Short mmCIF file of C-alpha atoms in Angstrom, two decimals:
data_model
loop_
_atom_site.label_atom_id
_atom_site.label_comp_id
_atom_site.label_asym_id
_atom_site.label_seq_id
_atom_site.Cartn_x
_atom_site.Cartn_y
_atom_site.Cartn_z
CA MET A 1417 11.33 -6.33 0.93
CA HIS A 1418 12.32 -8.48 0.55
CA LYS A 1419 10.55 -10.07 -1.79
CA ARG A 1420 11.34 -13.06 -0.91
CA SER A 1421 14.69 -13.72 0.71
CA VAL A 1422 17.60 -13.72 -1.69
CA ALA A 1423 19.81 -14.92 1.16
CA VAL A 1424 18.15 -18.35 1.23
CA PHE A 1425 20.46 -21.07 -0.04
CA CYS A 1426 18.86 -24.38 -1.02
CA PHE A 1427 21.50 -27.10 -1.09
CA VAL A 1428 20.47 -29.88 -3.49
CA SER A 1429 22.89 -32.71 -4.34
CA ALA A 1430 25.89 -30.61 -3.24
CA SER A 1431 24.84 -27.66 -5.40
CA PHE A 1432 22.76 -24.63 -4.51
CA LEU A 1433 19.92 -22.72 -6.02
CA LEU A 1434 19.81 -19.10 -4.96
CA SER A 1435 16.30 -17.74 -4.73
CA SER A 1436 15.23 -15.29 -7.40
CA CYS A 1437 13.80 -11.87 -6.61
CA GLY A 1438 10.21 -11.26 -7.43
CA GLY A 1439 7.31 -9.90 -5.50
CA GLY A 1440 5.62 -6.60 -5.23
CA GLY A 1441 8.65 -4.50 -4.43
CA SER A 1442 11.79 -4.56 -2.31
CA GLY A 1443 12.29 -3.54 1.28
CA GLY A 1444 12.25 0.21 1.20
CA SER A 1445 9.78 3.02 1.68
CA GLY A 1446 7.33 5.07 -0.31
CA GLY A 1447 5.24 8.19 -0.13
CA PRO A 1448 1.78 8.52 1.42
CA GLY A 1449 -1.43 7.91 -0.51
CA ASN A 1450 -3.03 10.71 -2.49
CA SER A 1451 -5.79 12.89 -1.08
CA VAL A 1452 -9.46 11.88 -1.29
CA GLY A 1453 -10.91 12.30 -4.78
CA THR A 1454 -7.73 11.44 -6.69
CA VAL A 1455 -6.47 8.10 -7.99
CA PRO A 1456 -4.22 6.53 -5.30
CA THR A 1457 -0.59 6.44 -6.41
CA TYR A 1458 2.34 4.40 -5.14
CA SER A 1459 5.36 6.73 -5.00
CA PHE A 1460 8.65 5.38 -3.73
CA VAL A 1461 10.78 7.35 -1.25
CA ALA A 1462 14.11 6.10 0.14
CA PRO A 1463 14.13 4.78 3.74
CA VAL A 1464 16.15 6.35 6.53
CA VAL A 1465 19.39 4.96 7.90
CA GLY A 1466 18.73 2.88 11.00
CA ALA A 1467 15.24 1.74 9.99
CA GLN A 1468 14.63 -1.86 11.04
CA SER A 1469 11.82 -4.32 10.22
CA LEU A 1470 11.22 -7.73 11.83
CA TYR A 1471 9.22 -10.33 9.89
CA ALA A 1472 7.88 -13.80 10.62
CA GLU A 1473 8.26 -16.09 7.63
CA THR A 1474 6.29 -19.29 6.97
CA ILE A 1475 7.20 -21.68 4.15
CA VAL A 1476 5.19 -24.72 3.05
CA ASP A 1477 7.10 -27.09 0.76
CA ASN A 1478 6.12 -29.82 -1.69
CA LEU A 1479 6.48 -32.45 1.05
CA ASN A 1480 3.74 -30.61 3.01
CA ASN A 1481 6.24 -29.53 5.66
CA THR A 1482 5.79 -26.12 7.30
CA LEU A 1483 8.94 -24.15 8.15
CA ASN A 1484 8.89 -21.09 10.42
CA ARG A 1485 11.61 -18.52 11.07
CA SER A 1486 12.32 -14.80 11.53
CA LEU A 1487 13.95 -12.20 9.28
CA VAL A 1488 15.45 -8.84 10.25
CA TYR A 1489 16.14 -6.05 7.73
CA ASP A 1490 18.36 -3.12 8.77
CA VAL A 1491 18.91 -0.07 6.54
CA THR A 1492 22.64 0.74 6.70
CA ALA A 1493 23.12 3.41 3.99
CA VAL A 1494 21.07 5.85 1.92
CA ASN A 1495 22.74 7.70 -0.96
CA ALA A 1496 22.05 11.20 -2.29
CA ASP A 1497 20.28 9.78 -5.36
CA GLY A 1498 17.89 7.75 -3.21
CA SER A 1499 19.56 4.37 -3.73
CA PHE A 1500 20.15 2.48 -0.51
CA THR A 1501 21.58 -0.60 1.21
CA HIS A 1502 20.16 -2.90 3.81
CA THR A 1503 21.26 -6.09 5.51
CA GLU A 1504 19.23 -9.25 6.01
CA SER A 1505 19.69 -11.77 8.82
CA ASP A 1506 17.95 -14.53 10.77
CA PRO A 1507 18.17 -13.88 14.55
CA SER A 1508 17.90 -17.61 15.28
CA ASN A 1509 20.59 -18.62 12.74
CA ASP A 1510 18.53 -21.75 12.08
CA SER A 1511 19.30 -24.21 9.31
CA ILE A 1512 16.21 -26.21 8.33
CA THR A 1513 16.31 -29.29 6.08
CA SER A 1514 13.30 -30.70 4.27
CA GLY A 1515 13.79 -33.51 1.78
CA SER A 1516 16.88 -32.67 -0.27
CA VAL A 1517 16.63 -28.92 0.42
CA THR A 1518 18.32 -27.09 3.28
CA TYR A 1519 16.96 -23.62 3.99
CA THR A 1520 19.53 -21.32 5.59
CA ILE A 1521 19.47 -17.53 5.79
CA TYR A 1522 23.08 -16.41 5.78
CA PRO A 1523 23.99 -12.76 6.42
CA ALA A 1524 23.33 -10.72 3.27
CA THR A 1525 23.86 -7.19 2.02
CA GLN A 1526 21.38 -5.94 -0.57
CA ASN A 1527 21.59 -2.82 -2.75
CA TYR A 1528 18.55 -1.07 -4.25
CA ASN A 1529 18.08 1.64 -6.85
CA SER A 1530 16.25 4.91 -6.20
CA VAL A 1531 12.80 3.33 -6.75
CA GLY A 1532 13.44 0.36 -4.47
CA GLN A 1533 14.30 -2.32 -7.04
CA LEU A 1534 17.10 -4.72 -6.12
CA THR A 1535 20.36 -4.29 -8.07
CA SER A 1536 22.79 -6.60 -6.23
CA THR A 1537 23.08 -9.01 -3.31
CA THR A 1538 26.10 -10.43 -1.50
CA VAL A 1539 25.54 -13.47 0.73
CA THR A 1540 28.29 -14.65 3.08
CA PRO A 1541 28.12 -18.26 4.30
CA PRO A 1542 31.11 -19.34 6.44
CA GLY A 1543 34.26 -19.43 4.33
CA SER A 1544 32.62 -18.28 1.12
CA SER A 1545 30.52 -15.60 -0.54
CA THR A 1546 28.06 -15.27 -3.41
CA THR A 1547 27.33 -12.04 -5.26
CA CYS A 1548 24.30 -11.73 -7.54
CA LEU A 1549 23.91 -8.86 -10.00
CA TYR A 1550 20.48 -8.02 -11.45
CA SER A 1551 20.39 -6.33 -14.84
CA PRO A 1552 18.89 -3.80 -15.23
CA HIS A 1553 17.34 -4.58 -11.81
CA ALA A 1554 15.30 -7.33 -10.16
CA GLY A 1555 11.53 -7.37 -9.87
CA GLY A 1556 9.40 -4.82 -8.09
CA ALA A 1557 6.90 -2.08 -8.81
CA PRO A 1558 8.06 0.99 -10.72
CA SER A 1559 7.37 4.39 -9.20
CA PRO A 1560 5.08 6.25 -9.50
CA LEU A 1561 2.26 3.78 -10.17
CA SER A 1562 -1.49 4.46 -9.97
CA VAL A 1563 -4.18 1.94 -9.03
CA GLY A 1564 -5.00 -0.05 -12.15
CA GLN A 1565 -1.63 0.56 -13.82
CA THR A 1566 0.56 -2.39 -14.76
CA TRP A 1567 4.23 -3.09 -15.43
CA SER A 1568 6.16 -5.72 -17.37
CA PHE A 1569 9.89 -6.23 -17.93
CA ALA A 1570 12.65 -8.82 -18.26
CA PHE A 1571 15.85 -9.00 -16.21
CA THR A 1572 18.90 -11.20 -15.77
CA THR A 1573 20.27 -12.64 -12.52
CA ASN A 1574 24.01 -13.43 -12.61
CA CYS A 1575 25.46 -15.03 -9.46
CA THR A 1576 29.16 -15.74 -8.86
CA SER A 1577 30.47 -17.62 -5.82
CA MET A 1578 33.84 -17.58 -4.10
CA ALA A 1579 35.11 -20.41 -1.89
CA GLY A 1580 38.09 -18.82 -0.19
CA SER A 1581 40.00 -17.30 -3.12
CA THR A 1582 38.59 -19.73 -5.70
CA SER A 1583 35.83 -18.55 -8.02
CA GLN A 1584 33.02 -21.00 -8.75
CA PRO A 1585 31.04 -21.22 -12.04
CA SER A 1586 28.43 -18.50 -12.42
CA MET A 1587 24.69 -19.10 -12.34
CA VAL A 1588 22.74 -17.04 -14.88
CA LEU A 1589 18.95 -16.85 -14.98
CA ALA A 1590 16.76 -14.98 -17.45
CA GLU A 1591 13.58 -13.81 -15.72
CA SER A 1592 10.44 -11.90 -16.57
CA GLN A 1593 7.89 -10.15 -14.39
CA SER A 1594 4.49 -8.52 -14.86
CA GLY A 1595 2.45 -6.85 -12.16
CA ALA A 1596 -0.08 -4.23 -11.15
CA LEU A 1597 -1.12 -1.92 -8.34
CA VAL A 1598 -4.58 -3.44 -7.89
CA ASP A 1599 -6.08 -1.60 -4.92
CA MET A 1600 -5.69 0.11 -1.60
CA GLU A 1601 -7.15 -1.58 1.49
CA SER A 1602 -6.87 -1.84 5.25
CA ILE A 1603 -4.74 -4.70 6.59
CA THR A 1604 -3.98 -5.82 10.15
CA VAL A 1605 -0.68 -7.54 11.01
CA PRO A 1606 1.05 -8.02 14.39
CA ALA A 1607 2.79 -4.64 13.91
CA GLY A 1608 -0.60 -2.84 13.68
CA THR A 1609 -3.43 -1.87 11.32
CA PHE A 1610 -2.47 0.02 8.17
CA ASN A 1611 -3.91 1.52 5.02
CA ALA A 1612 -1.98 -0.39 2.37
CA TYR A 1613 -1.11 -0.46 -1.30
CA LYS A 1614 -1.93 -3.91 -2.70
CA LEU A 1615 0.53 -5.02 -5.40
CA GLN A 1616 0.36 -8.25 -7.37
CA SER A 1617 3.02 -9.72 -9.66
CA THR A 1618 4.00 -12.87 -11.54
CA THR A 1619 7.66 -13.77 -12.08
CA THR A 1620 8.91 -16.65 -14.26
CA TRP A 1621 12.33 -18.23 -14.72
CA THR A 1622 13.87 -21.59 -15.69
CA THR A 1623 16.59 -23.21 -13.58
CA ALA A 1624 19.75 -24.85 -14.91
CA ALA A 1625 18.08 -28.22 -14.22
CA GLY A 1626 15.26 -27.35 -16.63
CA THR A 1627 12.56 -26.56 -14.08
CA THR A 1628 10.38 -23.59 -14.98
CA VAL A 1629 9.21 -21.70 -11.90
CA THR A 1630 6.22 -19.35 -11.86
CA GLU A 1631 5.97 -17.23 -8.71
CA THR A 1632 2.75 -15.30 -8.06
CA THR A 1633 3.01 -12.70 -5.29
CA THR A 1634 0.63 -10.38 -3.46
CA ASN A 1635 2.36 -7.67 -1.42
CA TRP A 1636 0.71 -5.14 0.91
CA ARG A 1637 2.80 -2.03 1.61
CA ASP A 1638 2.18 0.74 4.13
CA ALA A 1639 0.53 3.76 2.44
CA SER A 1640 0.63 6.01 5.51
CA GLY A 1641 4.05 7.49 4.75
CA TYR A 1642 6.72 4.82 5.23
CA THR A 1643 5.79 2.06 2.80
CA ARG A 1644 7.68 -0.90 4.20
CA SER A 1645 6.22 -4.27 3.31
CA LEU A 1646 3.45 -5.28 5.71
CA LYS A 1647 2.65 -8.72 4.33
CA GLU A 1648 3.74 -10.72 1.32
CA VAL A 1649 2.31 -14.04 0.12
CA SER A 1650 3.87 -16.01 -2.76
CA THR A 1651 2.92 -19.27 -4.46
CA PHE A 1652 5.25 -21.30 -6.67
CA ILE A 1653 4.20 -23.53 -9.57
CA TYR A 1654 6.75 -25.85 -11.23
CA SER A 1655 6.78 -27.28 -14.75
CA GLY A 1656 9.29 -29.07 -16.95
CA ALA A 1657 11.88 -30.99 -14.91
CA ALA A 1658 10.60 -32.01 -11.47
CA PRO A 1659 11.69 -29.70 -8.63
CA ALA A 1660 13.72 -30.98 -5.69
CA GLN A 1661 11.85 -32.63 -2.84
CA GLY A 1662 11.43 -29.91 -0.25
CA SER A 1663 11.02 -27.04 -2.73
CA THR A 1664 8.86 -24.10 -1.69
CA VAL A 1665 5.16 -24.14 -2.62
CA THR A 1666 3.98 -21.15 -0.59
CA GLU A 1667 5.89 -18.46 1.30
CA MET A 1668 4.51 -15.74 3.56
CA GLN A 1669 6.27 -12.87 5.37
CA VAL A 1670 4.37 -10.77 7.91
CA LEU A 1671 5.64 -7.64 9.69
CA GLN A 1672 5.95 -8.18 13.44
CA SER A 1673 7.54 -4.90 14.54
CA TYR A 1674 9.51 -1.94 13.17
CA HIS A 1675 11.28 1.26 14.10
#
């Protein structure tokens, strides 16, 4: 999952900031936990076509407003090398404004590599589109990864927008992420009770306005065979230039149902 939603557009003073991709891994699947007596290992396996996950998302912003909505992820393609594609949508099609930020989840198509790390996203608001490329890939746990192991890497997000047939200036962000598989534990969410991998990560980037954002994420993923995200909690700390009024402070996604 998706880590957090890359299809969220925040419109601030007629410009937008497209959310970065951090978190403990992207919306795919992984192998089951190891047998008793061995070190538990996260091992990514591609999802199946037709898999769907429904999440409830709660955002608290820096105006102390709480925003609630739903997210649906549908796997639409799985390639022979294990890379895959899924779509993201909001069943309610809500547009929520807080301060100078408008949160809208437009339809999005997201592509992942064979270990479930995001490589590109295309978001399609009415009359326009934005494509973001992540080089070499966006954040997320490598695979395989044993409890106690860590990762660290840098990546670049390059987003280009089209309004009709007119290309808009690109947005380029340099980002870094470090993380670890810290434990395995039982977790209960509305979709059920699961044995879960617990992943933690920290992602940092600086916006064009000069605001440095540090996102700290804890992600629990199903270890019983199909490791979709079960719950993800992120906090955002801002430094440098002041963030927009209405910017996200905490974000939580919790699995409601799946098939």
